Coordinates of C-alpha atoms in Angstrom, one line a residue:
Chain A
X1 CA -6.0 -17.8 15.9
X2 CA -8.9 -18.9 13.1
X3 CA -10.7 -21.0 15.9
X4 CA -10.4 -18.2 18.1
X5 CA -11.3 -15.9 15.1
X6 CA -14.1 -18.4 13.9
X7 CA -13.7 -17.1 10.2
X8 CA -10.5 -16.5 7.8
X9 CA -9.2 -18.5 5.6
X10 CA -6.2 -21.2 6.7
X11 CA -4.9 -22.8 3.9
X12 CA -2.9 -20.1 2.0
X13 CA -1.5 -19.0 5.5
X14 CA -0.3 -22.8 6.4
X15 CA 1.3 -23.0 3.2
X16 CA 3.5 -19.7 3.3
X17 CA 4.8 -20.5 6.6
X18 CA 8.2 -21.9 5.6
X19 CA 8.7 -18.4 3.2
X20 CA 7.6 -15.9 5.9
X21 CA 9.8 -18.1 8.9
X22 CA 12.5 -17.8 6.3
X23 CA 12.1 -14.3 5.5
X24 CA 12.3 -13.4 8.9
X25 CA 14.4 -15.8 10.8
X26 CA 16.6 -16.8 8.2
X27 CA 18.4 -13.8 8.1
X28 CA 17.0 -12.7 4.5
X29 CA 15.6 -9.3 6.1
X30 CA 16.3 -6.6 7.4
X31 CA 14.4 -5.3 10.2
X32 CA 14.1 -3.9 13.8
X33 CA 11.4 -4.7 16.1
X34 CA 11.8 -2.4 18.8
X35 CA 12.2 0.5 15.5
X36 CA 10.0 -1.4 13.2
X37 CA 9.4 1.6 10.6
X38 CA 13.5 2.4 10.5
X39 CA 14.7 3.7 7.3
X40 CA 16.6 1.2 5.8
X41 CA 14.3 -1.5 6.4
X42 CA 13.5 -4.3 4.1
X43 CA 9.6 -4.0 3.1
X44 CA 7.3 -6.8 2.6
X45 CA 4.6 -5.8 0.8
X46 CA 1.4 -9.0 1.6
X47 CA -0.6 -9.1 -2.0
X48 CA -2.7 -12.0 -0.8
X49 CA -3.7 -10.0 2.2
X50 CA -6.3 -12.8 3.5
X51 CA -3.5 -15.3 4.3
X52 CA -2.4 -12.6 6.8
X53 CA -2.5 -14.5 9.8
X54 CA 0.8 -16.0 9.1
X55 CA 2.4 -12.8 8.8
X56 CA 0.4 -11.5 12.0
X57 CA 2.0 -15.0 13.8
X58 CA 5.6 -14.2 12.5
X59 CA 5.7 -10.6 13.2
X60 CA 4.6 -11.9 16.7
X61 CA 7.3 -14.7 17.0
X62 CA 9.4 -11.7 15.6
X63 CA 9.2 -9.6 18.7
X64 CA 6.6 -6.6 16.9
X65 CA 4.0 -7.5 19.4
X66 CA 2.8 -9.2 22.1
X67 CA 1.6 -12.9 20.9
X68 CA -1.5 -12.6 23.2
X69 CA -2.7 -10.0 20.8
X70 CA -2.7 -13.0 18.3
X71 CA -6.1 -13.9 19.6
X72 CA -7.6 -11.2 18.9
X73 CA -8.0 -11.6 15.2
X74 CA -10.7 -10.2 13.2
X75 CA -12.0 -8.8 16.5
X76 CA -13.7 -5.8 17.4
X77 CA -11.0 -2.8 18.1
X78 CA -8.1 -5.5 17.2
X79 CA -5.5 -4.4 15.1
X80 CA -5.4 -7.8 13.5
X81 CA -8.0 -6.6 11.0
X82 CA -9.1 -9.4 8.6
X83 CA -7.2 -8.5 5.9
X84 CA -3.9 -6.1 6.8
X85 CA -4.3 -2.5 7.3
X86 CA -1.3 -0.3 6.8
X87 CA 0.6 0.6 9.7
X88 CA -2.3 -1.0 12.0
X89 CA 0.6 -3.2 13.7
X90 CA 4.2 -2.3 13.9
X91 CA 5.3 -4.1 10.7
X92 CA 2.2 -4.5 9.1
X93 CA 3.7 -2.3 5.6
X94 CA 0.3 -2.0 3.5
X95 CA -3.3 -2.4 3.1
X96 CA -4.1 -5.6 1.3
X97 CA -6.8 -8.0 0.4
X98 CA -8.4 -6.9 -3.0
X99 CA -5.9 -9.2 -5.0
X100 CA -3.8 -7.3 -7.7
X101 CA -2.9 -4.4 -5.6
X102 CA 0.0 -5.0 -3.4
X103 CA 2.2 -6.2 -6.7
X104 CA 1.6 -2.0 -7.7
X105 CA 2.3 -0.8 -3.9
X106 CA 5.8 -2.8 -4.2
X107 CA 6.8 -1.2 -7.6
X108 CA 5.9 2.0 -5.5
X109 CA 8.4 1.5 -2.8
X110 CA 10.8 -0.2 -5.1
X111 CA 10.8 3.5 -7.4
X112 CA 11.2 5.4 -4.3
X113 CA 14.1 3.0 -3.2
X114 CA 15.4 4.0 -6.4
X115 CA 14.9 7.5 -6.2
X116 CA 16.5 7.6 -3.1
X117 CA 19.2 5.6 -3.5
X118 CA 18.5 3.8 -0.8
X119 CA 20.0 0.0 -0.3
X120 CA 16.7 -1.7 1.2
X121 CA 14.9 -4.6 -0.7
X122 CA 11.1 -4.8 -1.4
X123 CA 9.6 -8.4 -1.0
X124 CA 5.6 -8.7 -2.8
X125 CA 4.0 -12.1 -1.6
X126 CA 1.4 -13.1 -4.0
X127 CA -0.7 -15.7 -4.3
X128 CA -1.4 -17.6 -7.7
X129 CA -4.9 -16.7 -7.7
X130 CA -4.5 -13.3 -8.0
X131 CA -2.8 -13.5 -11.5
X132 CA -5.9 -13.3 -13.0
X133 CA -6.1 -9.6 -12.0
X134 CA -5.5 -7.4 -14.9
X135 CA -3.9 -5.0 -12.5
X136 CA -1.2 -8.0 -11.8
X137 CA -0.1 -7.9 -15.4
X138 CA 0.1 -4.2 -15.4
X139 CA 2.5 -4.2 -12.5
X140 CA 4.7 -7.1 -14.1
X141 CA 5.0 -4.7 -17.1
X142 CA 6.4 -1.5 -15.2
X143 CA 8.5 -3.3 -13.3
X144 CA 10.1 -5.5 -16.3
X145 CA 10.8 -1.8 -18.0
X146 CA 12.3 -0.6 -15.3
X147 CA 14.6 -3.3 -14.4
X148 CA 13.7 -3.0 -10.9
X149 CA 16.5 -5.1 -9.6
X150 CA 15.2 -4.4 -5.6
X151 CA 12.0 -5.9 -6.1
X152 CA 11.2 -9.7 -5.4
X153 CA 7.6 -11.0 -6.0
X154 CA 7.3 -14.3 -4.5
X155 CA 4.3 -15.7 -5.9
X156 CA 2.8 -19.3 -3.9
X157 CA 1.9 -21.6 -6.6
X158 CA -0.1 -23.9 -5.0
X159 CA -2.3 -24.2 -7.8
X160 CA -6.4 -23.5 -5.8
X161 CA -7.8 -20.4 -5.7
X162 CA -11.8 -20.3 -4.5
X163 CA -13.6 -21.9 -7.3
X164 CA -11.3 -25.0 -7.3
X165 CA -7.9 -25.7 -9.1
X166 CA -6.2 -22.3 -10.9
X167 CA -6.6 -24.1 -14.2
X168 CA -9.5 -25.0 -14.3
X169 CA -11.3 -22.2 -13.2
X170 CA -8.4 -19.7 -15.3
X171 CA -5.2 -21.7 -16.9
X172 CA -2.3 -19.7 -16.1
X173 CA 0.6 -22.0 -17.2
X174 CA 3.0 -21.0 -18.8
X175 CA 3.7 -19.1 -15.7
X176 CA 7.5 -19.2 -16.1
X177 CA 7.3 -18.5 -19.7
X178 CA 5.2 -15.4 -19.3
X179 CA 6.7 -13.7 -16.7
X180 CA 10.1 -14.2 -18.1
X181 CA 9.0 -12.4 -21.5
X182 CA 7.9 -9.7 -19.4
X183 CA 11.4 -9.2 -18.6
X184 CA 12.0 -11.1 -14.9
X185 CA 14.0 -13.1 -13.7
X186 CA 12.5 -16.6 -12.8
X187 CA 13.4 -19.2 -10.6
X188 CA 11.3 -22.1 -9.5
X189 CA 12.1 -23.1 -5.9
X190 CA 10.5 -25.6 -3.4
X191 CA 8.6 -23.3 -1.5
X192 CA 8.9 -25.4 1.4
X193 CA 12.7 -25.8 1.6
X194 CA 14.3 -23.3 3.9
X195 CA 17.9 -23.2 2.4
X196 CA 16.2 -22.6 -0.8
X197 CA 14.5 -19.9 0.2
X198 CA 17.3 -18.2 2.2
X199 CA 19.9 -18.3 -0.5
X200 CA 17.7 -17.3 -3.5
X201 CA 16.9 -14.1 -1.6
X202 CA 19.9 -13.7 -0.8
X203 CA 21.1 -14.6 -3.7
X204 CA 19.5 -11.1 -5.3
X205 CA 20.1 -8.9 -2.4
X206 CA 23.9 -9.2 -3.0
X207 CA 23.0 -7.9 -6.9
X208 CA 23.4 -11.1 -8.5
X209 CA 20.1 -10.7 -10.4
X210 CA 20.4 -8.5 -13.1
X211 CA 17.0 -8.4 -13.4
X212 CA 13.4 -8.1 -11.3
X213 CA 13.2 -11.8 -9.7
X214 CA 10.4 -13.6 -8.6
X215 CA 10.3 -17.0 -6.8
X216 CA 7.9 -19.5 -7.2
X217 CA 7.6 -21.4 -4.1
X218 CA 6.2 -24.9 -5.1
X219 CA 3.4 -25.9 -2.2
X220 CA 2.9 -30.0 -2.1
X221 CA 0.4 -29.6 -4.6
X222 CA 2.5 -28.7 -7.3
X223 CA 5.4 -30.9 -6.3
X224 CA 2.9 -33.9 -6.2
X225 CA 1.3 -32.7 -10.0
X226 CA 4.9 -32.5 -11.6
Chain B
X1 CA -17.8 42.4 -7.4
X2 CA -15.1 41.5 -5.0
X3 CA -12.2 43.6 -5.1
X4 CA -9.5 40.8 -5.3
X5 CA -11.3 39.4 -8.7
X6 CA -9.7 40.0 -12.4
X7 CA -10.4 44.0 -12.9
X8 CA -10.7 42.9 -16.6
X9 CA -12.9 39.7 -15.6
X10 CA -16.7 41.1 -17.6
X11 CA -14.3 42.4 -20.8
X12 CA -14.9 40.7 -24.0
X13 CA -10.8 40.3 -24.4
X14 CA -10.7 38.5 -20.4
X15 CA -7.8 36.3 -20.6
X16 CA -8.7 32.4 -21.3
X17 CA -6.8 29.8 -20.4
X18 CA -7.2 26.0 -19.6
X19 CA -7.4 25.3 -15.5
X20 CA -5.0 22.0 -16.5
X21 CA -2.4 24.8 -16.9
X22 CA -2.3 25.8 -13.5
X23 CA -1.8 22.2 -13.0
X24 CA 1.2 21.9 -14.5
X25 CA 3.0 25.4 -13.3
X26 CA 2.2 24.4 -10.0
X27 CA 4.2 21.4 -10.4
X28 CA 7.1 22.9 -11.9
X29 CA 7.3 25.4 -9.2
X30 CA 7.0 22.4 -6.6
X31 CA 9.4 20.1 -8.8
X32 CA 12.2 22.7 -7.7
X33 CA 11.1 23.6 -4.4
X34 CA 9.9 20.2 -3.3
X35 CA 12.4 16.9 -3.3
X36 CA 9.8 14.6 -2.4
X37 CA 7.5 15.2 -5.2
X38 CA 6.9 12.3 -7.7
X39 CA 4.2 12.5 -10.9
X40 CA 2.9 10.1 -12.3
X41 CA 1.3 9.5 -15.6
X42 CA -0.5 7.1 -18.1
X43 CA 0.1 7.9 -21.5
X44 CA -1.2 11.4 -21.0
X45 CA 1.8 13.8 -20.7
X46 CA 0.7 16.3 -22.7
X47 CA -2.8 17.1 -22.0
X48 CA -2.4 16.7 -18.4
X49 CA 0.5 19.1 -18.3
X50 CA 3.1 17.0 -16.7
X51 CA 5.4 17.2 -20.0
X52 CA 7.5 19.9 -18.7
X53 CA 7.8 18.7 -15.3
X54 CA 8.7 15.1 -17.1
X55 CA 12.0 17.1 -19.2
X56 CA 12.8 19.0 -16.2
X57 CA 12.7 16.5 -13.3
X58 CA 13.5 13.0 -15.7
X59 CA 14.5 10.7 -12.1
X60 CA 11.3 11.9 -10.3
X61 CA 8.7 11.7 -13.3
X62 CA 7.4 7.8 -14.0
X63 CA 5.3 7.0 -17.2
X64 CA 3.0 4.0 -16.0
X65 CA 1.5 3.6 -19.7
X66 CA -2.4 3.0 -20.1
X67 CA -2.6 1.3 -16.7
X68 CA -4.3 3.4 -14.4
X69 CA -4.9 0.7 -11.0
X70 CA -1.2 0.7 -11.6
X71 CA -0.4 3.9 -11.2
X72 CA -2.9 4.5 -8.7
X73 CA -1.1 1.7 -6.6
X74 CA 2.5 2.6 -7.3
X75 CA 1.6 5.9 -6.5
X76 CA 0.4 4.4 -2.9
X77 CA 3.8 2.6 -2.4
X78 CA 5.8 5.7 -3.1
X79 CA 3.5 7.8 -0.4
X80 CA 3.9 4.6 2.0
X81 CA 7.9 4.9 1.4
X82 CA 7.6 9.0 2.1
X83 CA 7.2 10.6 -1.6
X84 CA 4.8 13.0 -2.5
X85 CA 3.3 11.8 -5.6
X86 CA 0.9 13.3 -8.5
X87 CA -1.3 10.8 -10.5
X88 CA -1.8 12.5 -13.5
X89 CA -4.9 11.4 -16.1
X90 CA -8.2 12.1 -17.2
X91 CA -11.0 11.9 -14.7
X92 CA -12.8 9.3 -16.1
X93 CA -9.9 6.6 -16.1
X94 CA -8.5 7.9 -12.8
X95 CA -10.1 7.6 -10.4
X96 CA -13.2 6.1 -12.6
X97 CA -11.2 3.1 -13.7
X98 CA -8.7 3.2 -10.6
X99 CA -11.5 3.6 -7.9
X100 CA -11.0 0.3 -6.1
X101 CA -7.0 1.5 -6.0
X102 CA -8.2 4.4 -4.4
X103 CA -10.1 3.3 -2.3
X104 CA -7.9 0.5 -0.8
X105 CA -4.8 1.3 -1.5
X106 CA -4.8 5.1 -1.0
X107 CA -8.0 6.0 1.1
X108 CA -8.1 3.3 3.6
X109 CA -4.4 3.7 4.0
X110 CA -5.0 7.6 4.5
X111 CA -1.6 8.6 2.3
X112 CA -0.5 11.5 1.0
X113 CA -1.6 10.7 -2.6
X114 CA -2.8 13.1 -4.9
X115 CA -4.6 12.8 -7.9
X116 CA -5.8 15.1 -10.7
X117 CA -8.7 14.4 -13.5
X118 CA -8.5 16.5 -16.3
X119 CA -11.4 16.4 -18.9
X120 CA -14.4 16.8 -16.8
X121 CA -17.9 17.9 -17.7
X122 CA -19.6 18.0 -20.9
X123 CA -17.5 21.1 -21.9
X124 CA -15.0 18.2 -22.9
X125 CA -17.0 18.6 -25.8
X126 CA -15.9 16.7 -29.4
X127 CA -14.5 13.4 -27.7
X128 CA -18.4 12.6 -26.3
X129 CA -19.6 11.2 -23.2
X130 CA -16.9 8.5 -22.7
X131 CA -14.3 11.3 -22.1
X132 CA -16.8 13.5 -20.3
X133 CA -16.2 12.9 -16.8
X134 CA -19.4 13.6 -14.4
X135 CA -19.3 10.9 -11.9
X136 CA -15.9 12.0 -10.3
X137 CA -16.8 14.6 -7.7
X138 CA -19.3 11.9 -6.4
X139 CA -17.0 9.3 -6.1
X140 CA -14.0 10.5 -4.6
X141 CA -16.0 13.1 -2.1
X142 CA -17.8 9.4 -0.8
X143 CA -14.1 8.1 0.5
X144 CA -13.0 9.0 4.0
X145 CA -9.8 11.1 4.4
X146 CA -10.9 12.2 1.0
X147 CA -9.9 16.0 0.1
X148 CA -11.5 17.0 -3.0
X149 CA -11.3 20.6 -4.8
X150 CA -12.7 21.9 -7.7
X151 CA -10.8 25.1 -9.1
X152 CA -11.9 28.0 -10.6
X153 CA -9.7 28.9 -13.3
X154 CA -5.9 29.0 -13.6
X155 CA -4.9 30.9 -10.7
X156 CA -6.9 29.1 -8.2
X157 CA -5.6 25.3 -9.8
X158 CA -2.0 26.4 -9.9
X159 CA -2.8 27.7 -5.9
X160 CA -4.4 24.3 -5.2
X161 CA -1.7 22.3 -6.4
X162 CA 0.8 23.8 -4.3
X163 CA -1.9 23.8 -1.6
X164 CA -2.1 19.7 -2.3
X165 CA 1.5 19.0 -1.9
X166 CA 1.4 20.0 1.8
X167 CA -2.0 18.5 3.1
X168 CA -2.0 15.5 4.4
X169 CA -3.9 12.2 3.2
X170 CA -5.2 11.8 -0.5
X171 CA -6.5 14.7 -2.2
X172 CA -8.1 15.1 -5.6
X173 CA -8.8 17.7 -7.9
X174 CA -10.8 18.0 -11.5
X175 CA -9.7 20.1 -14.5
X176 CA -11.6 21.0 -17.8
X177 CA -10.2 20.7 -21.6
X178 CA -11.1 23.9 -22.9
X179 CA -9.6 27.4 -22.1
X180 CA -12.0 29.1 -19.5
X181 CA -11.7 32.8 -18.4
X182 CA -9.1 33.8 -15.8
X183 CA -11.3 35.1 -12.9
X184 CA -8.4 35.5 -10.0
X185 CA -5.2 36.7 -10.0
X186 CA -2.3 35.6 -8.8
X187 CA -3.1 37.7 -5.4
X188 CA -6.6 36.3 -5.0
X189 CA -6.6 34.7 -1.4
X190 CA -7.4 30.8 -1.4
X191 CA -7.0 28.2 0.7
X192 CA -8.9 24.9 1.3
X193 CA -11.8 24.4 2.9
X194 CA -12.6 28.3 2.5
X195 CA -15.2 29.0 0.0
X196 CA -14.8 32.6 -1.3
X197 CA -17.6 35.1 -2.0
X198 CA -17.1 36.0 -5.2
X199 CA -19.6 38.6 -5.3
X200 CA -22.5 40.2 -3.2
X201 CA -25.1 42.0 -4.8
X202 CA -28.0 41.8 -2.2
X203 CA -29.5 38.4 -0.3
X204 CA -32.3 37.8 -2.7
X205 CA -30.2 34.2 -2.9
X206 CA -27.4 32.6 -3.0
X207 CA -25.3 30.9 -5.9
X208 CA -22.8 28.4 -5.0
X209 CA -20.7 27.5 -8.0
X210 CA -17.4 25.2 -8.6
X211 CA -15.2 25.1 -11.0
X212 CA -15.1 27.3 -14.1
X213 CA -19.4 27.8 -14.4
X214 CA -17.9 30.5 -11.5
X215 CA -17.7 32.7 -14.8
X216 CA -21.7 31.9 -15.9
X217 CA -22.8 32.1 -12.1
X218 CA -21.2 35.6 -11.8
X219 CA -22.0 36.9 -15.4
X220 CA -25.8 35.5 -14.4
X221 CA -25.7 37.6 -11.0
X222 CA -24.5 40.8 -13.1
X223 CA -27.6 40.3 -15.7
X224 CA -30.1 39.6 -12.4
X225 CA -29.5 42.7 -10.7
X226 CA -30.2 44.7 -13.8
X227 CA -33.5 42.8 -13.0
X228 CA -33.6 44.0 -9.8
X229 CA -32.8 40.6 -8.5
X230 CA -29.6 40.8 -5.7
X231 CA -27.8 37.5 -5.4
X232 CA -24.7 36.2 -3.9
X233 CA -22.2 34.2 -5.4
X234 CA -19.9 32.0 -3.6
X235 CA -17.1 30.0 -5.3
X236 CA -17.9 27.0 -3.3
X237 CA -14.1 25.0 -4.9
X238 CA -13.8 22.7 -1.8
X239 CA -16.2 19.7 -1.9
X240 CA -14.8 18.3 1.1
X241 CA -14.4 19.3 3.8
X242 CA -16.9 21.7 2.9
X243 CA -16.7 25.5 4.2
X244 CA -19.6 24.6 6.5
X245 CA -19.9 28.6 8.1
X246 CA -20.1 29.7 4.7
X247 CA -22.9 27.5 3.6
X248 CA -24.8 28.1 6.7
X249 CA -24.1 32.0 6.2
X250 CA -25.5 32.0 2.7
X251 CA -28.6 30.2 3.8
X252 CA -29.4 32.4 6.6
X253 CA -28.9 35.0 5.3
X254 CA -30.4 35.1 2.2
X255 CA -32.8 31.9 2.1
X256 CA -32.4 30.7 -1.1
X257 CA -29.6 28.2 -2.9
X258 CA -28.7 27.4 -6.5
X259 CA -25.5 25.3 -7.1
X260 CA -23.7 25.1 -10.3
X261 CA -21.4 22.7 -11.5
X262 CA -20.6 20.4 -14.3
X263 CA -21.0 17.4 -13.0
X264 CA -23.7 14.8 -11.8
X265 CA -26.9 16.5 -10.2
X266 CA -26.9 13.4 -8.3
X267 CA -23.6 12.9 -5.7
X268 CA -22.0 16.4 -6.5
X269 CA -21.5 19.5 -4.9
X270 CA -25.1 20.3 -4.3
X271 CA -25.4 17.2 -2.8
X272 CA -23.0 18.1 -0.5
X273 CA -24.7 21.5 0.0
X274 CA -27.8 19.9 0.4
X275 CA -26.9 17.4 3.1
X276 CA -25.3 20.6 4.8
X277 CA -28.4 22.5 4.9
X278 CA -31.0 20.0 5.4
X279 CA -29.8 19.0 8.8
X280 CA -28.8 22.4 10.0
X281 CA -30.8 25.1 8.1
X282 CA -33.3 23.9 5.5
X283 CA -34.0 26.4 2.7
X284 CA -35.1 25.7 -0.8
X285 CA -32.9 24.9 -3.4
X286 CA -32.3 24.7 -7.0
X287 CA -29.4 22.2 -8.8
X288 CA -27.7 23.2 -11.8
X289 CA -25.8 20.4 -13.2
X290 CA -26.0 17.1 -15.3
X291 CA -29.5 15.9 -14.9
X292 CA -28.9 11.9 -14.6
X293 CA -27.6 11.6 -18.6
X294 CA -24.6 11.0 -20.4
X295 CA -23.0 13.7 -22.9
X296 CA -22.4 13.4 -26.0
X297 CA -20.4 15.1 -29.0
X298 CA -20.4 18.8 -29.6
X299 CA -19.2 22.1 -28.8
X300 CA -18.8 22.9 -25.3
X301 CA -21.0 25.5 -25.2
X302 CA -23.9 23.7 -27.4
X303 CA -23.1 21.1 -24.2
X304 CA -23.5 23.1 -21.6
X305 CA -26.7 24.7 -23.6
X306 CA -28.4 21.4 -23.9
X307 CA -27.8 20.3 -20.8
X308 CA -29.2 22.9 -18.7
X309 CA -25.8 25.0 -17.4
X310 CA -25.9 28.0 -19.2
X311 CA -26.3 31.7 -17.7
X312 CA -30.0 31.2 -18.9
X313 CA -30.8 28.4 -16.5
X314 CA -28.8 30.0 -13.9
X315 CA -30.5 32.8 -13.9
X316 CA -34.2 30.7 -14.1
X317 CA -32.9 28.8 -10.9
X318 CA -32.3 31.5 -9.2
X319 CA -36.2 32.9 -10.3
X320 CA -37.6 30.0 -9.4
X321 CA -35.9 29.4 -6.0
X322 CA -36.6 32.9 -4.9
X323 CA -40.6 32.2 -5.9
X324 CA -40.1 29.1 -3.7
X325 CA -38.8 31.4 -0.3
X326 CA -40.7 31.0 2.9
X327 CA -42.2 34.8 3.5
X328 CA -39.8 36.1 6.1

């Protein structure tokens, strides 16, 4: 797709590839191709919306669209925009690419969840990089005092952002530390292994969290670094 | 004067009140009426007028604290997920400080979002220019699937808000601090995207005012025609989409603009007027508003003295712009 696409970014897609495949073929969500905005859907909100091409390649594999469209990235009339437009493609649940803002549009959908009464789960993927985004924090707050047990944040701490390596360009550790005093629920996971992934989601759908939970999905860079 | 106006509108006891009111009555009447509405606030319950509709409707009200990208982006989600929700601050933090939020989040996304920014213009008066918002109508009116609407006074604020809650796409809408006189009544037709003539002396020119300088722009019209000068005034409350007919109308017919309102020269409602009318009818014009400065402490109406929107300089605009008239 990037070849065909001849810009985009590939390494944050390549290394979200086990979460998304076991998101979505794992059994964690719930969801409907063939009725892809159905009420009691599962959202997934994309934070990090430049590593989109591995959600536009799952939703694909998924059954929301033809895979030939999957060549059509970042082309002219495609509705595989660069970075994700809302309701573009079926499945495709918000507008992301300005880091910091999905993390708000997830609280948004997790309130009116809430509100509602409704059962369905709200998924944020976020990248480490975008943690230095005021906004971020902000969103980690509301959600903390609101014990927002139908949100997950899944954040991919692989530890590079543009500049080079997260802390050097903005030190960010103690991530577990700070999210947890900003009342979450953290567990560290290898983002790479499948069963880990499946039953910690699953894990929280079935209410064991008492609290907002976020995963941190540990890419080879950090397993190598620890 | 128009018939549907406030009979007691020119009397020196005309009822005052703050255009944030209408704000929050509007929501209270939708609150009951409207299960999908959701407001939003950051720290600003009071003066935005959201406190009632906060005790009233407790499950549907959320407090996002001095965050305003926040709520700018939860308030996205809960339009995404099918609320209807009201993000609730002053003008200069939202959308000034939530402008990227709105833009991506909200605008691009084309949801039913709407947003209100109390505090605007210099009338804000004591807190200074950090609280004076002037850049807002500029800002929000540059967006696609942008709605944006300046009221009047009370009536027309609490009429816009219910208007709000049934448009589609984002909408926003600015409010002033101080009480301002009641021009409408609760009968007064309005609907947006309609400018309404407020009153038609003669077609010597044409005022075309927003928000509460409606009140100067009509008491200037009165004090003209006892010069023997016959002017128009239009209550020109939607900045986009703009009553284009209307605009067009005034022009032709009478030749001559002067827009009022508290905000930027640069980016605002004339602006709008002005890109209007120089591609379909050019006329001369004359811009009453902030001239490219920042406010600054003080009454509101030493403010609005200083800075050029009082009935005086209305009323020199609309001198000056008839002197500048092509000979018909």
């Amino acid at each position: 797709m990037l070849l065909e696409a001849g810009s985009g970014h590939s390494a944050g897609p390549l290394g979200m590839a086990d979460v998304f495949t076991a998101l979505y073929f794992g059994g964690v969500l719930n969801y409907d191709p063939k009725d892809p905005w159905k009420k009691d859907r599962d959202r997934v909100i994309l934070s990090n919306g430049h590593i989109c091409p591995v959600w536009y390649a799952t939703l694909a594999h998924a059954g929301f669209f033809p895979h030939e469209q999957l060549v059509t990235l970042r082309k002219l009339g495609s509705g595989l925009q660069g970075h994700p437009h809302y309701r573009e493609l079926p499945g495709v649940e918000n507008t992301g690419g300005p880091l910091g803002q999905g993390s708000s549009q997830a609280i948004g959908h997790a309130l009116a969840a809430r509100i509602d009464g409704a059962s369905w789960h709200t998924y944020c993927l976020m990248s480490d990089g975008e943690l230095d985004e005021g906004q971020t924090w902000e969103a980690i707050m509301l959600a903390g005092k609101n014990n927002l047990h139908n949100l997950t944040a899944i954040v991919d701490r692989n530890n590079i952002q543009i500049d080079g390596f997260t802390e050097d360009i903005m030190p960010l550790e103690n991530l577990v530390d700070k999210w947890t005093a900003f009342n979450w629920s953290v567990i560290e996971i290898n983002g790479h292994n499948i069963p880990e992934i499946w039953i910690l989601c699953n894990g929280n759908r079935s209410g064991m969290a008492s609290r907002p939970r976020r995963m941190k999905p540990k890419t080879r860079y950090i397993s190598c670094a620890r | 004067m128009t018939k549907f106006l406030n009979p007691k509108i020119f009397d020196k006891d005309v009822e005052q009140v703050p255009t944030r009111n209408g704000y929050g009555d509007g929501l209270l009447e939708l609150g009951a009426r409207v299960g999908e509405i959701v407001v939003l606030t950051g720290d600003l319950k009071e003066s935005t007028r959201v406190e009632e509709f906060a005790k009233r409707f407790p499950e549907r009200f959320i407090e996002c604290g001095v965050a305003e990208q926040n709520m700018m982006g939860i308030a996205a989600g809960l339009a995404s997920a099918g609320k209807i929700p009201f993000v609730s601050s002053y003008a200069v933090f939202s959308p000034g400080r939530s402008w990227d939020q709105l833009r991506v989040s909200v605008c691009y996304s084309n949801l039913n979002v709407n947003i209100v920014g109390a505090h605007t213009g210099v009338s804000v008066g004591p807190d200074g220019a950090t609280h004076q918002a002037l850049e807002d109508i500029a800002i929000t009116r540059v967006l696609p699937n942008m709605t944006v609407v300046v009221p009047c006074d009370y009536w027309e604020t609490k009429k816009a808000t219910l208007a709000a809650a049934s448009r589609l796409g984002p909408y926003y809408s600015r409010f002033t601090r101080e009480k301002t006189p009641v021009m409408t009544t609760e009968e007064t037709p309005f609907e947006i995207g309609k400018a309404a003539v407020f009153a038609d002396y003669g077609d010597d020119a044409a005022i075309l005012a927003c928000g509460p300088l409606v009140y100067q722009s009509l008491v200037a019209a009165k004090e003209l025609e006892k010069e023997g000068i016959k002017v128009r005034v239009i209550n020109n409350h939607t900045i986009k989409p703009m009553d284009v007919t209307t605009v067009m109308k005034a022009a032709r017919d009478c030749g001559a603009i002067v827009t009022v309102e508290e905000h930027q020269v640069m980016g605002g409602m004339g602006s709008a007027v002005a890109e209007i009318l120089v591609k379909n009818y050019p006329v001369p014009m004359e811009f009453i508003g902030m001239p490219d400065a920042f406010g600054e402490s003080g009454q509101p109406e030493e403010l609005l003295e200083k800075y050029g929107m009082s009935v005086r300089e209305i009323k020199e605009a609309v001198r000056n712009v008839i002197l500048r008239k092509r000979p018909s």
